[in-house]
Amino acid sequence: MRLVRPSVEWKNEHEDYIKEWEEPRMTPSSFNLAGYENYDAYLETLKIRGSGDGKWVPSTNYFLVDENDRVLAMVDIRHELSDYLHNVGGHIGYSVRPTERRKGYATRILAEALKKCDVLGIRRVLVTCNDDNIGSAKTIVKNGGVEDKSFAEEDGTVVRRFWIES
Ligand SMILES: CC(C)(COP(=O)(O)OP(=O)(O)OC[C@H]1O[C@@H](n2cnc3c(N)ncnc32)[C@H](O)[C@@H]1OP(=O)(O)O)[C@@H](O)C(=O)NCCC(=O)NCCS
């Protein structure tokens, strides 16, 4: 397994992943392909956001792919925290392909993302999840997450917040 950056080579795998996605909202949202004229336009936007753009802080996206070049999971690393990210989003957002869940891939992609954070010099990494997301909370704790105060969003959603120190 390895991390790769989104590029045209991964277009079909990225689209297949989205076909499998059952929830209305894509996670992480930066992998959502809706509204782009084509994949090149998506990649161009991702590149611009990568160095920071308006509400988007600098970020890096990766796919976790297996030996057969199948995309198993996705991760978005935010290099700094805006107010929103400090309360809700955290430094790292990830998801695992619906057909590949409960096989340890979230635990693996978060571990790999933490190594990237280390290289970026982010020593205290904030990772969050909604309070009903047991799988994500377990993933964070398994990677060393220490829980901080939760944050209540306006719609009543409670966000659990964990710090992972390197
Ligand atoms: C949450 C999510 C990332 C977990 O991915 P995963 O690859 O299934 O997680 P892992 O296999 O690494 O499992 C990590 C731990 O959580 C547990 N777990 C995973 N899904 C679970 C679930 N739905 N309910 C209860 N426990 C769960 C696993 O059993 C494992 O614990 P264990 O080692 O004690 O057995 C995945 O379900 C997903 O992509 N969900 C939608 C997007 C999302 O919620 N992203 C996170 C945003 S904060």
Short mmCIF file of N, CA and C and ligand atoms in Angstrom, two decimals:
data_model
loop_
_atom_site.label_atom_id
_atom_site.label_comp_id
_atom_site.label_asym_id
_atom_site.label_seq_id
_atom_site.Cartn_x
_atom_site.Cartn_y
_atom_site.Cartn_z
N MET A 1 0.83 -1.20 0.00
CA MET A 1 0.00 0.00 0.00
C MET A 1 0.87 1.25 0.00
N ARG A 2 0.38 2.29 -0.67
CA ARG A 2 1.15 3.53 -0.70
C ARG A 2 0.23 4.73 -0.86
N LEU A 3 0.73 5.90 -0.51
CA LEU A 3 -0.02 7.13 -0.74
C LEU A 3 0.39 7.70 -2.08
N VAL A 4 -0.58 8.17 -2.87
CA VAL A 4 -0.27 8.85 -4.13
C VAL A 4 -1.10 10.14 -4.19
N ARG A 5 -0.58 11.13 -4.89
CA ARG A 5 -1.30 12.39 -5.04
C ARG A 5 -2.32 12.24 -6.16
N PRO A 6 -3.47 12.90 -6.07
CA PRO A 6 -4.42 12.86 -7.19
C PRO A 6 -3.77 13.38 -8.48
N SER A 7 -3.99 12.64 -9.56
CA SER A 7 -3.50 13.06 -10.88
C SER A 7 -4.39 12.35 -11.89
N VAL A 8 -4.22 12.70 -13.15
CA VAL A 8 -5.14 12.17 -14.18
C VAL A 8 -5.11 10.64 -14.23
N GLU A 9 -3.97 10.07 -13.84
CA GLU A 9 -3.81 8.61 -13.79
C GLU A 9 -4.85 7.95 -12.87
N TRP A 10 -5.33 8.68 -11.87
CA TRP A 10 -6.23 8.11 -10.87
C TRP A 10 -7.69 8.49 -11.12
N LYS A 11 -7.96 9.12 -12.25
CA LYS A 11 -9.32 9.61 -12.55
C LYS A 11 -10.37 8.49 -12.44
N ASN A 12 -10.15 7.37 -13.11
CA ASN A 12 -11.17 6.31 -13.11
C ASN A 12 -11.39 5.74 -11.72
N GLU A 13 -10.31 5.53 -10.99
CA GLU A 13 -10.42 5.00 -9.62
C GLU A 13 -11.16 5.99 -8.72
N HIS A 14 -10.85 7.27 -8.89
CA HIS A 14 -11.51 8.31 -8.09
C HIS A 14 -13.02 8.29 -8.40
N GLU A 15 -13.36 8.21 -9.68
CA GLU A 15 -14.79 8.19 -10.06
C GLU A 15 -15.50 6.94 -9.54
N ASP A 16 -14.81 5.81 -9.58
CA ASP A 16 -15.40 4.56 -9.07
C ASP A 16 -15.69 4.67 -7.57
N TYR A 17 -14.76 5.29 -6.86
CA TYR A 17 -14.91 5.47 -5.41
C TYR A 17 -16.18 6.30 -5.15
N ILE A 18 -16.32 7.34 -5.92
CA ILE A 18 -17.48 8.23 -5.71
C ILE A 18 -18.79 7.50 -6.06
N LYS A 19 -18.75 6.62 -7.05
CA LYS A 19 -19.95 5.83 -7.40
C LYS A 19 -20.38 4.96 -6.23
N GLU A 20 -19.39 4.47 -5.48
CA GLU A 20 -19.68 3.61 -4.33
C GLU A 20 -20.20 4.40 -3.13
N TRP A 21 -19.91 5.69 -3.11
CA TRP A 21 -20.20 6.53 -1.94
C TRP A 21 -21.71 6.65 -1.76
N GLU A 22 -22.23 6.32 -0.57
CA GLU A 22 -23.68 6.30 -0.39
C GLU A 22 -24.22 7.56 0.28
N GLU A 23 -23.34 8.26 1.00
CA GLU A 23 -23.83 9.40 1.78
C GLU A 23 -23.97 10.64 0.90
N PRO A 24 -24.86 11.59 1.28
CA PRO A 24 -25.07 12.77 0.45
C PRO A 24 -23.84 13.67 0.37
N ARG A 25 -23.03 13.67 1.43
CA ARG A 25 -21.87 14.57 1.47
C ARG A 25 -20.57 13.79 1.35
N MET A 26 -19.72 14.21 0.40
CA MET A 26 -18.43 13.53 0.22
C MET A 26 -17.47 13.89 1.36
N THR A 27 -16.76 12.91 1.85
CA THR A 27 -15.75 13.13 2.89
C THR A 27 -14.43 12.54 2.43
N PRO A 28 -13.34 13.29 2.48
CA PRO A 28 -13.25 14.73 2.68
C PRO A 28 -13.86 15.48 1.49
N SER A 29 -14.39 16.67 1.75
CA SER A 29 -15.11 17.39 0.69
C SER A 29 -14.21 17.76 -0.48
N SER A 30 -12.91 17.87 -0.23
CA SER A 30 -12.00 18.26 -1.32
C SER A 30 -11.87 17.16 -2.38
N PHE A 31 -12.44 15.98 -2.15
CA PHE A 31 -12.42 14.92 -3.17
C PHE A 31 -13.73 14.89 -3.97
N ASN A 32 -14.64 15.81 -3.65
CA ASN A 32 -15.93 15.84 -4.37
C ASN A 32 -15.70 16.30 -5.81
N LEU A 33 -16.19 15.53 -6.77
CA LEU A 33 -15.99 15.90 -8.18
C LEU A 33 -17.19 16.64 -8.76
N ALA A 34 -18.24 16.82 -7.98
CA ALA A 34 -19.45 17.46 -8.50
C ALA A 34 -19.17 18.92 -8.85
N GLY A 35 -19.71 19.34 -9.98
CA GLY A 35 -19.62 20.76 -10.34
C GLY A 35 -18.41 21.10 -11.19
N TYR A 36 -17.51 20.14 -11.43
CA TYR A 36 -16.36 20.43 -12.28
C TYR A 36 -16.66 20.00 -13.71
N GLU A 37 -16.17 20.81 -14.65
CA GLU A 37 -16.42 20.51 -16.06
C GLU A 37 -15.76 19.18 -16.47
N ASN A 38 -14.57 18.94 -15.93
CA ASN A 38 -13.86 17.69 -16.21
C ASN A 38 -12.80 17.46 -15.13
N TYR A 39 -12.10 16.34 -15.24
CA TYR A 39 -11.13 16.00 -14.17
C TYR A 39 -9.96 16.98 -14.13
N ASP A 40 -9.56 17.47 -15.29
CA ASP A 40 -8.47 18.46 -15.32
C ASP A 40 -8.85 19.71 -14.53
N ALA A 41 -10.11 20.13 -14.67
CA ALA A 41 -10.57 21.33 -13.94
C ALA A 41 -10.54 21.06 -12.43
N TYR A 42 -10.94 19.84 -12.04
CA TYR A 42 -10.86 19.47 -10.61
C TYR A 42 -9.41 19.54 -10.13
N LEU A 43 -8.51 18.93 -10.91
CA LEU A 43 -7.09 18.90 -10.49
C LEU A 43 -6.51 20.31 -10.39
N GLU A 44 -6.92 21.17 -11.30
CA GLU A 44 -6.43 22.55 -11.29
C GLU A 44 -6.89 23.26 -10.01
N THR A 45 -8.17 23.06 -9.65
CA THR A 45 -8.70 23.68 -8.42
C THR A 45 -7.97 23.13 -7.20
N LEU A 46 -7.74 21.83 -7.19
CA LEU A 46 -7.05 21.21 -6.06
C LEU A 46 -5.65 21.81 -5.90
N LYS A 47 -5.01 22.03 -7.04
CA LYS A 47 -3.65 22.59 -7.03
C LYS A 47 -3.67 24.01 -6.44
N ILE A 48 -4.65 24.80 -6.86
CA ILE A 48 -4.75 26.18 -6.36
C ILE A 48 -5.01 26.16 -4.85
N ARG A 49 -5.98 25.30 -4.45
CA ARG A 49 -6.29 25.21 -3.01
C ARG A 49 -5.10 24.71 -2.20
N GLY A 50 -4.27 23.90 -2.86
CA GLY A 50 -3.12 23.31 -2.19
C GLY A 50 -2.22 24.35 -1.56
N SER A 51 -2.14 25.52 -2.20
CA SER A 51 -1.29 26.56 -1.60
C SER A 51 -2.12 27.61 -0.87
N GLY A 52 -3.41 27.32 -0.64
CA GLY A 52 -4.26 28.24 0.12
C GLY A 52 -5.03 29.13 -0.82
N ASP A 53 -6.35 29.22 -0.58
CA ASP A 53 -7.20 30.00 -1.48
C ASP A 53 -8.47 30.39 -0.73
N GLY A 54 -8.56 31.64 -0.33
CA GLY A 54 -9.74 32.09 0.40
C GLY A 54 -9.90 31.32 1.70
N LYS A 55 -11.05 30.66 1.85
CA LYS A 55 -11.28 29.92 3.10
C LYS A 55 -10.46 28.62 3.16
N TRP A 56 -9.83 28.25 2.05
CA TRP A 56 -9.05 27.01 2.01
C TRP A 56 -7.62 27.28 2.47
N VAL A 57 -7.23 26.70 3.59
CA VAL A 57 -5.83 26.84 4.03
C VAL A 57 -4.99 25.89 3.17
N PRO A 58 -3.66 26.08 3.14
CA PRO A 58 -2.82 25.17 2.35
C PRO A 58 -3.08 23.71 2.77
N SER A 59 -3.13 22.84 1.79
CA SER A 59 -3.50 21.45 2.08
C SER A 59 -2.86 20.51 1.07
N THR A 60 -2.82 19.22 1.43
CA THR A 60 -2.32 18.20 0.51
C THR A 60 -3.26 17.00 0.57
N ASN A 61 -3.60 16.48 -0.60
CA ASN A 61 -4.51 15.33 -0.69
C ASN A 61 -3.75 14.09 -1.17
N TYR A 62 -4.17 12.96 -0.63
CA TYR A 62 -3.58 11.68 -1.07
C TYR A 62 -4.66 10.60 -1.17
N PHE A 63 -4.43 9.66 -2.09
CA PHE A 63 -5.17 8.40 -2.11
C PHE A 63 -4.28 7.34 -1.47
N LEU A 64 -4.91 6.42 -0.71
CA LEU A 64 -4.19 5.21 -0.29
C LEU A 64 -4.53 4.14 -1.31
N VAL A 65 -3.52 3.60 -2.01
CA VAL A 65 -3.79 2.61 -3.05
C VAL A 65 -3.09 1.29 -2.72
N ASP A 66 -3.70 0.19 -3.19
CA ASP A 66 -3.10 -1.12 -2.92
C ASP A 66 -2.22 -1.58 -4.08
N GLU A 67 -1.74 -2.81 -4.00
CA GLU A 67 -0.81 -3.36 -5.02
C GLU A 67 -1.46 -3.43 -6.39
N ASN A 68 -2.81 -3.51 -6.42
CA ASN A 68 -3.51 -3.56 -7.71
C ASN A 68 -3.95 -2.18 -8.19
N ASP A 69 -3.38 -1.14 -7.58
CA ASP A 69 -3.71 0.25 -7.91
C ASP A 69 -5.19 0.55 -7.70
N ARG A 70 -5.77 -0.05 -6.69
CA ARG A 70 -7.15 0.26 -6.31
C ARG A 70 -7.09 1.29 -5.20
N VAL A 71 -7.90 2.34 -5.35
CA VAL A 71 -7.94 3.37 -4.29
C VAL A 71 -8.79 2.85 -3.14
N LEU A 72 -8.18 2.75 -1.95
CA LEU A 72 -8.86 2.20 -0.78
C LEU A 72 -9.40 3.30 0.13
N ALA A 73 -8.72 4.42 0.15
CA ALA A 73 -9.07 5.47 1.10
C ALA A 73 -8.51 6.80 0.61
N MET A 74 -9.01 7.87 1.19
CA MET A 74 -8.58 9.22 0.78
C MET A 74 -8.29 10.05 2.02
N VAL A 75 -7.32 10.94 1.91
CA VAL A 75 -7.02 11.81 3.05
C VAL A 75 -6.67 13.21 2.57
N ASP A 76 -7.09 14.17 3.37
CA ASP A 76 -6.82 15.59 3.10
C ASP A 76 -6.10 16.13 4.33
N ILE A 77 -4.87 16.62 4.13
CA ILE A 77 -4.10 17.17 5.25
C ILE A 77 -4.12 18.69 5.15
N ARG A 78 -4.70 19.34 6.17
CA ARG A 78 -4.73 20.80 6.22
C ARG A 78 -3.50 21.26 7.01
N HIS A 79 -2.69 22.12 6.41
CA HIS A 79 -1.39 22.45 7.00
C HIS A 79 -1.49 23.41 8.18
N GLU A 80 -2.61 24.10 8.29
CA GLU A 80 -2.83 25.01 9.43
C GLU A 80 -4.31 25.00 9.78
N LEU A 81 -4.62 25.59 10.94
CA LEU A 81 -6.01 25.55 11.40
C LEU A 81 -6.66 26.93 11.30
N SER A 82 -7.75 27.01 10.56
CA SER A 82 -8.62 28.20 10.61
C SER A 82 -9.50 28.02 11.85
N ASP A 83 -10.33 29.03 12.16
CA ASP A 83 -11.25 28.86 13.30
C ASP A 83 -12.13 27.64 13.09
N TYR A 84 -12.66 27.51 11.87
CA TYR A 84 -13.55 26.38 11.57
C TYR A 84 -12.81 25.04 11.76
N LEU A 85 -11.59 24.98 11.25
CA LEU A 85 -10.84 23.72 11.38
C LEU A 85 -10.47 23.45 12.83
N HIS A 86 -10.20 24.49 13.59
CA HIS A 86 -9.86 24.32 15.01
C HIS A 86 -11.04 23.74 15.78
N ASN A 87 -12.24 24.14 15.41
CA ASN A 87 -13.43 23.66 16.13
C ASN A 87 -14.00 22.37 15.55
N VAL A 88 -14.00 22.27 14.23
CA VAL A 88 -14.78 21.22 13.58
C VAL A 88 -13.94 20.28 12.69
N GLY A 89 -13.17 20.84 11.80
CA GLY A 89 -12.58 20.02 10.74
C GLY A 89 -11.28 19.32 11.10
N GLY A 90 -10.45 19.98 11.91
CA GLY A 90 -9.15 19.42 12.26
C GLY A 90 -8.12 19.51 11.13
N HIS A 91 -6.91 18.98 11.39
CA HIS A 91 -5.85 18.99 10.38
C HIS A 91 -6.07 17.92 9.30
N ILE A 92 -6.72 16.82 9.69
CA ILE A 92 -6.75 15.66 8.78
C ILE A 92 -8.19 15.18 8.62
N GLY A 93 -8.62 15.03 7.36
CA GLY A 93 -9.92 14.42 7.07
C GLY A 93 -9.70 13.19 6.21
N TYR A 94 -10.46 12.13 6.45
CA TYR A 94 -10.24 10.90 5.68
C TYR A 94 -11.55 10.14 5.49
N SER A 95 -11.52 9.26 4.52
CA SER A 95 -12.63 8.31 4.36
C SER A 95 -12.08 7.03 3.76
N VAL A 96 -12.85 5.96 3.94
CA VAL A 96 -12.48 4.66 3.37
C VAL A 96 -13.60 4.24 2.43
N ARG A 97 -13.22 3.67 1.32
CA ARG A 97 -14.17 3.20 0.32
C ARG A 97 -15.20 2.27 0.99
N PRO A 98 -16.50 2.48 0.75
CA PRO A 98 -17.51 1.68 1.47
C PRO A 98 -17.27 0.18 1.44
N THR A 99 -16.81 -0.37 0.30
CA THR A 99 -16.62 -1.82 0.22
C THR A 99 -15.31 -2.29 0.89
N GLU A 100 -14.52 -1.36 1.41
CA GLU A 100 -13.22 -1.72 2.00
C GLU A 100 -13.15 -1.37 3.48
N ARG A 101 -14.31 -1.15 4.10
CA ARG A 101 -14.30 -0.73 5.51
C ARG A 101 -14.10 -1.91 6.45
N ARG A 102 -13.75 -1.64 7.67
CA ARG A 102 -13.50 -2.61 8.74
C ARG A 102 -12.34 -3.55 8.40
N LYS A 103 -11.35 -3.02 7.66
CA LYS A 103 -10.17 -3.83 7.35
C LYS A 103 -8.89 -3.13 7.82
N GLY A 104 -9.05 -2.06 8.59
CA GLY A 104 -7.88 -1.36 9.13
C GLY A 104 -7.34 -0.24 8.26
N TYR A 105 -8.02 0.07 7.15
CA TYR A 105 -7.45 1.08 6.25
C TYR A 105 -7.55 2.50 6.79
N ALA A 106 -8.58 2.82 7.59
CA ALA A 106 -8.64 4.16 8.19
C ALA A 106 -7.47 4.33 9.15
N THR A 107 -7.23 3.28 9.95
CA THR A 107 -6.12 3.32 10.90
C THR A 107 -4.81 3.53 10.14
N ARG A 108 -4.67 2.86 9.01
CA ARG A 108 -3.44 2.94 8.22
C ARG A 108 -3.28 4.32 7.56
N ILE A 109 -4.37 4.84 6.96
CA ILE A 109 -4.21 6.12 6.24
C ILE A 109 -3.97 7.26 7.23
N LEU A 110 -4.59 7.16 8.42
CA LEU A 110 -4.31 8.21 9.42
C LEU A 110 -2.84 8.12 9.86
N ALA A 111 -2.33 6.90 10.07
CA ALA A 111 -0.92 6.74 10.46
C ALA A 111 0.00 7.33 9.38
N GLU A 112 -0.32 7.06 8.11
CA GLU A 112 0.50 7.59 7.01
C GLU A 112 0.40 9.12 6.96
N ALA A 113 -0.80 9.65 7.19
CA ALA A 113 -1.00 11.11 7.16
C ALA A 113 -0.21 11.77 8.30
N LEU A 114 -0.14 11.11 9.44
CA LEU A 114 0.62 11.68 10.57
C LEU A 114 2.11 11.78 10.22
N LYS A 115 2.61 10.80 9.45
CA LYS A 115 4.02 10.88 9.01
C LYS A 115 4.21 12.11 8.11
N LYS A 116 3.23 12.37 7.25
CA LYS A 116 3.31 13.55 6.36
C LYS A 116 3.26 14.83 7.20
N CYS A 117 2.43 14.83 8.26
CA CYS A 117 2.34 16.01 9.14
C CYS A 117 3.70 16.27 9.78
N ASP A 118 4.36 15.19 10.17
CA ASP A 118 5.67 15.32 10.80
C ASP A 118 6.64 16.01 9.83
N VAL A 119 6.62 15.57 8.58
CA VAL A 119 7.50 16.17 7.57
C VAL A 119 7.15 17.65 7.38
N LEU A 120 5.86 17.97 7.50
CA LEU A 120 5.43 19.37 7.33
C LEU A 120 5.72 20.21 8.58
N GLY A 121 6.17 19.55 9.66
CA GLY A 121 6.49 20.28 10.88
C GLY A 121 5.28 20.52 11.76
N ILE A 122 4.19 19.79 11.52
CA ILE A 122 3.00 19.94 12.38
C ILE A 122 3.16 18.94 13.53
N ARG A 123 3.50 19.45 14.70
CA ARG A 123 3.83 18.56 15.82
C ARG A 123 2.61 18.19 16.66
N ARG A 124 1.59 19.06 16.67
CA ARG A 124 0.34 18.76 17.39
C ARG A 124 -0.74 18.72 16.34
N VAL A 125 -1.27 17.54 16.11
CA VAL A 125 -2.22 17.36 15.02
C VAL A 125 -3.62 17.19 15.60
N LEU A 126 -4.55 18.01 15.12
CA LEU A 126 -5.94 17.92 15.58
C LEU A 126 -6.74 17.04 14.62
N VAL A 127 -7.40 16.03 15.17
CA VAL A 127 -8.25 15.15 14.35
C VAL A 127 -9.62 15.09 15.04
N THR A 128 -10.67 15.24 14.28
CA THR A 128 -12.01 15.35 14.87
C THR A 128 -12.97 14.33 14.26
N CYS A 129 -14.07 14.10 14.95
CA CYS A 129 -15.15 13.29 14.37
C CYS A 129 -16.46 13.62 15.08
N ASN A 130 -17.55 13.38 14.42
CA ASN A 130 -18.84 13.57 15.07
C ASN A 130 -19.01 12.54 16.17
N ASP A 131 -19.79 12.90 17.18
CA ASP A 131 -19.84 12.00 18.35
C ASP A 131 -20.54 10.68 18.07
N ASP A 132 -21.23 10.56 16.94
CA ASP A 132 -21.85 9.26 16.62
C ASP A 132 -20.95 8.41 15.71
N ASN A 133 -19.74 8.89 15.41
CA ASN A 133 -18.85 8.18 14.48
C ASN A 133 -17.85 7.32 15.28
N ILE A 134 -18.34 6.18 15.73
CA ILE A 134 -17.54 5.31 16.60
C ILE A 134 -16.28 4.82 15.89
N GLY A 135 -16.43 4.45 14.62
CA GLY A 135 -15.30 3.92 13.86
C GLY A 135 -14.19 4.96 13.75
N SER A 136 -14.55 6.21 13.50
CA SER A 136 -13.53 7.25 13.37
C SER A 136 -12.89 7.55 14.72
N ALA A 137 -13.70 7.60 15.79
CA ALA A 137 -13.14 7.86 17.12
C ALA A 137 -12.12 6.78 17.48
N LYS A 138 -12.46 5.52 17.18
CA LYS A 138 -11.53 4.41 17.48
C LYS A 138 -10.24 4.56 16.67
N THR A 139 -10.41 4.95 15.41
CA THR A 139 -9.25 5.14 14.52
C THR A 139 -8.30 6.18 15.10
N ILE A 140 -8.88 7.27 15.61
CA ILE A 140 -8.06 8.37 16.15
C ILE A 140 -7.35 7.92 17.43
N VAL A 141 -8.10 7.26 18.30
CA VAL A 141 -7.49 6.81 19.58
C VAL A 141 -6.38 5.79 19.30
N LYS A 142 -6.61 4.91 18.31
CA LYS A 142 -5.58 3.90 17.97
C LYS A 142 -4.30 4.56 17.46
N ASN A 143 -4.43 5.79 16.95
CA ASN A 143 -3.26 6.53 16.47
C ASN A 143 -2.73 7.51 17.51
N GLY A 144 -3.16 7.35 18.76
CA GLY A 144 -2.59 8.17 19.83
C GLY A 144 -3.37 9.42 20.18
N GLY A 145 -4.60 9.54 19.69
CA GLY A 145 -5.39 10.75 19.95
C GLY A 145 -5.76 10.90 21.42
N VAL A 146 -5.57 12.10 21.93
CA VAL A 146 -5.94 12.43 23.31
C VAL A 146 -7.09 13.45 23.23
N GLU A 147 -8.19 13.10 23.87
CA GLU A 147 -9.40 13.90 23.66
C GLU A 147 -9.35 15.25 24.38
N ASP A 148 -9.81 16.28 23.67
CA ASP A 148 -9.95 17.64 24.20
C ASP A 148 -11.45 17.92 24.29
N LYS A 149 -11.79 19.18 24.58
CA LYS A 149 -13.20 19.55 24.69
C LYS A 149 -13.91 19.35 23.36
N SER A 150 -15.15 18.91 23.41
CA SER A 150 -15.96 18.79 22.19
C SER A 150 -16.48 20.16 21.79
N PHE A 151 -16.93 20.24 20.54
CA PHE A 151 -17.51 21.50 20.03
C PHE A 151 -18.92 21.22 19.54
N ALA A 152 -19.87 22.08 19.95
CA ALA A 152 -21.25 21.90 19.49
C ALA A 152 -21.52 22.86 18.34
N GLU A 153 -21.89 22.31 17.19
CA GLU A 153 -22.22 23.14 16.04
C GLU A 153 -23.63 23.71 16.21
N GLU A 154 -23.94 24.73 15.39
CA GLU A 154 -25.25 25.40 15.52
C GLU A 154 -26.42 24.44 15.36
N ASP A 155 -26.25 23.43 14.50
CA ASP A 155 -27.37 22.49 14.27
C ASP A 155 -27.43 21.40 15.35
N GLY A 156 -26.58 21.52 16.36
CA GLY A 156 -26.62 20.56 17.47
C GLY A 156 -25.63 19.41 17.32
N THR A 157 -24.97 19.31 16.16
CA THR A 157 -23.97 18.25 15.98
C THR A 157 -22.82 18.45 16.98
N VAL A 158 -22.47 17.38 17.65
CA VAL A 158 -21.35 17.46 18.60
C VAL A 158 -20.11 16.87 17.94
N VAL A 159 -19.05 17.68 17.92
CA VAL A 159 -17.80 17.26 17.28
C VAL A 159 -16.79 16.92 18.36
N ARG A 160 -16.29 15.69 18.33
CA ARG A 160 -15.24 15.29 19.28
C ARG A 160 -13.88 15.70 18.70
N ARG A 161 -13.00 16.21 19.56
CA ARG A 161 -11.72 16.76 19.11
C ARG A 161 -10.57 16.07 19.84
N PHE A 162 -9.61 15.59 19.08
CA PHE A 162 -8.48 14.85 19.65
C PHE A 162 -7.16 15.45 19.14
N TRP A 163 -6.14 15.50 20.03
CA TRP A 163 -4.81 15.94 19.61
C TRP A 163 -3.87 14.73 19.57
N ILE A 164 -3.06 14.71 18.53
CA ILE A 164 -2.03 13.66 18.43
C ILE A 164 -0.68 14.38 18.35
N GLU A 165 0.18 14.10 19.34
CA GLU A 165 1.48 14.78 19.37
C GLU A 165 2.57 13.85 18.87
N SER A 166 3.51 14.43 18.11
CA SER A 166 4.61 13.57 17.63
C SER A 166 5.82 13.73 18.53
C1 LIG B 1 -15.01 5.97 9.83
C2 LIG B 1 -14.22 5.21 8.75
C3 LIG B 1 -13.12 6.13 8.23
C4 LIG B 1 -13.61 3.95 9.38
O1 LIG B 1 -12.85 3.28 8.40
P1 LIG B 1 -12.41 1.76 8.54
O2 LIG B 1 -11.36 1.48 7.52
O3 LIG B 1 -13.61 0.90 8.56
O4 LIG B 1 -11.74 1.76 10.00
P2 LIG B 1 -10.71 0.67 10.56
O5 LIG B 1 -10.96 -0.62 9.86
O6 LIG B 1 -9.33 1.22 10.55
O7 LIG B 1 -11.25 0.52 12.04
C5 LIG B 1 -10.75 1.26 13.13
C6 LIG B 1 -11.49 0.80 14.38
O8 LIG B 1 -12.84 1.25 14.34
C7 LIG B 1 -13.74 0.16 14.39
N1 LIG B 1 -14.85 0.50 13.52
C8 LIG B 1 -14.80 0.83 12.21
N2 LIG B 1 -16.02 1.12 11.75
C9 LIG B 1 -16.86 0.97 12.81
C10 LIG B 1 -18.25 1.12 12.97
N3 LIG B 1 -19.03 1.50 11.93
N4 LIG B 1 -18.77 0.88 14.19
C11 LIG B 1 -18.00 0.51 15.23
N5 LIG B 1 -16.66 0.36 15.15
C12 LIG B 1 -16.10 0.57 13.94
C13 LIG B 1 -12.94 -1.04 13.92
O9 LIG B 1 -13.48 -2.25 14.41
C14 LIG B 1 -11.59 -0.72 14.50
O10 LIG B 1 -11.55 -0.98 15.89
P3 LIG B 1 -10.82 -2.29 16.47
O11 LIG B 1 -9.40 -2.22 15.99
O12 LIG B 1 -10.98 -2.12 17.93
O13 LIG B 1 -11.55 -3.44 15.89
C15 LIG B 1 -15.14 4.78 7.56
O14 LIG B 1 -16.28 4.13 8.07
C16 LIG B 1 -15.61 5.94 6.69
O15 LIG B 1 -14.95 6.28 5.70
N6 LIG B 1 -16.73 6.58 7.03
C17 LIG B 1 -17.27 7.69 6.28
C18 LIG B 1 -16.37 8.91 6.32
C19 LIG B 1 -15.96 9.29 7.71
O16 LIG B 1 -16.73 9.18 8.66
N7 LIG B 1 -14.72 9.78 7.82
C20 LIG B 1 -14.18 10.23 9.08
C21 LIG B 1 -14.58 11.64 9.30
S1 LIG B 1 -14.11 12.14 10.91
#
